[in-house]
Coordinates of C-alpha atoms in Angstrom, one line a residue:
M1 CA -33.1 14.0 -35.1
W2 CA -31.6 11.5 -37.6
F3 CA -33.1 12.8 -40.8
N4 CA -31.2 15.0 -43.2
G5 CA -32.2 18.5 -42.0
V6 CA -31.2 20.1 -45.3
M7 CA -33.6 17.8 -47.2
F8 CA -36.4 18.5 -44.8
D9 CA -35.8 22.3 -44.9
G10 CA -35.9 22.2 -48.7
V11 CA -39.1 20.2 -48.9
L12 CA -40.9 22.4 -46.6
D13 CA -39.3 25.7 -47.7
K14 CA -37.9 26.8 -44.3
A15 CA -36.8 30.1 -45.7
G16 CA -40.4 30.9 -46.8
F17 CA -41.7 29.7 -43.4
V18 CA -39.3 31.9 -41.5
A19 CA -40.0 34.9 -43.8
R20 CA -43.7 34.6 -43.3
L21 CA -43.5 34.3 -39.5
K22 CA -41.2 37.3 -39.4
E23 CA -43.9 39.3 -41.4
L24 CA -46.4 38.3 -38.8
G25 CA -44.1 39.7 -36.1
Y26 CA -42.8 36.5 -34.5
S27 CA -39.4 36.7 -32.7
D28 CA -36.5 34.4 -33.8
E29 CA -37.1 32.4 -30.6
E30 CA -40.7 31.9 -31.5
I31 CA -39.9 31.0 -35.1
S32 CA -37.4 28.4 -33.9
S33 CA -40.0 26.9 -31.6
E34 CA -42.6 26.8 -34.3
W35 CA -40.2 25.2 -36.8
K36 CA -39.4 22.6 -34.1
K37 CA -43.1 21.7 -33.9
L38 CA -43.3 21.3 -37.6
E39 CA -40.2 19.1 -37.6
D40 CA -41.5 16.9 -34.9
E41 CA -44.8 16.4 -36.8
F42 CA -42.7 15.5 -39.9
Y43 CA -40.8 12.8 -38.1
R44 CA -44.0 11.4 -36.7
Q45 CA -45.6 11.3 -40.2
V46 CA -42.6 9.5 -41.6
L47 CA -42.8 6.8 -39.0
V48 CA -46.6 6.5 -39.4
A49 CA -46.2 6.2 -43.2
V50 CA -43.6 3.5 -42.9
Y51 CA -45.5 1.5 -40.2
D52 CA -48.8 1.8 -42.1
G53 CA -47.1 0.5 -45.2
L54 CA -46.3 -2.7 -43.5
S55 CA -48.4 -5.8 -44.0
G56 CA -50.1 -7.4 -41.1
E57 CA -47.5 -10.2 -41.2
E58 CA -44.6 -7.7 -41.2
K59 CA -46.2 -5.9 -38.2
G60 CA -46.5 -9.2 -36.5
R61 CA -42.8 -10.0 -37.1
L62 CA -41.8 -6.6 -35.7
S63 CA -43.7 -7.3 -32.5
P64 CA -44.9 -10.8 -31.9
D65 CA -46.3 -9.9 -28.5
G66 CA -48.2 -7.0 -29.8
D67 CA -46.0 -4.3 -28.2
F68 CA -46.5 -1.2 -30.4
G69 CA -43.5 0.6 -28.7
E70 CA -41.2 -2.2 -29.7
A71 CA -42.6 -2.3 -33.2
I72 CA -42.0 1.5 -33.6
D73 CA -38.4 1.2 -32.3
K74 CA -37.8 -1.3 -35.0
V75 CA -39.4 1.0 -37.6
V76 CA -37.2 3.8 -36.4
A77 CA -34.1 1.5 -36.9
Y78 CA -35.4 0.6 -40.4
V79 CA -35.9 4.2 -41.4
K80 CA -32.4 5.1 -40.2
E81 CA -30.9 2.4 -42.4
N82 CA -33.1 2.9 -45.5
L83 CA -33.8 6.6 -45.7
S84 CA -32.6 7.0 -49.2
K85 CA -34.9 4.2 -50.4
L86 CA -37.8 5.7 -48.6
D87 CA -37.0 9.1 -50.2
G88 CA -37.0 7.5 -53.6
N89 CA -40.5 6.1 -52.9
G90 CA -41.8 9.6 -52.1
I91 CA -42.5 8.8 -48.4
I92 CA -40.3 11.6 -47.1
K93 CA -41.9 14.3 -49.3
S94 CA -45.5 13.1 -48.7
A95 CA -44.8 12.9 -44.9
A96 CA -43.4 16.4 -45.0
M97 CA -46.5 17.7 -46.8
R98 CA -48.8 16.0 -44.3
A99 CA -46.8 17.4 -41.5
Q100 CA -47.1 20.9 -43.0
E101 CA -50.8 20.5 -43.5
N102 CA -51.3 19.4 -39.9
Y103 CA -49.1 22.1 -38.5
L104 CA -50.9 24.8 -40.5
K105 CA -54.3 23.6 -39.3
G106 CA -53.1 24.1 -35.8
F107 CA -51.6 27.5 -36.6
K108 CA -54.8 28.8 -38.2
V109 CA -56.8 27.7 -35.1
E110 CA -54.3 29.4 -32.8
E111 CA -54.3 32.6 -34.9
G112 CA -58.0 32.7 -35.6
I113 CA -57.4 32.5 -39.3
S114 CA -60.1 30.8 -41.4

């Protein structure tokens, strides 16, 4: 993906994540797969945060015909160009935290942890 993986790994403590899953008996392949799920959720959260932060007028300019896919493509392009500004606004960290929360909710359901 187009985000700085090192920044993402640091925000979500990849080392701690890997260590915890190893303790639970997951294989390296399974851990990689689980980390990919968390990354995918992170990217989705960033795009949602940016899109949700737009005014109705801005959303209208992104897609005058109401095509959500077109609007998201433009948001992706904006995020690529402005990642450092977004990080300064805390969007990256908050999106990472939401991604982690969403992932862990699913993980607890799968594992039967309450």
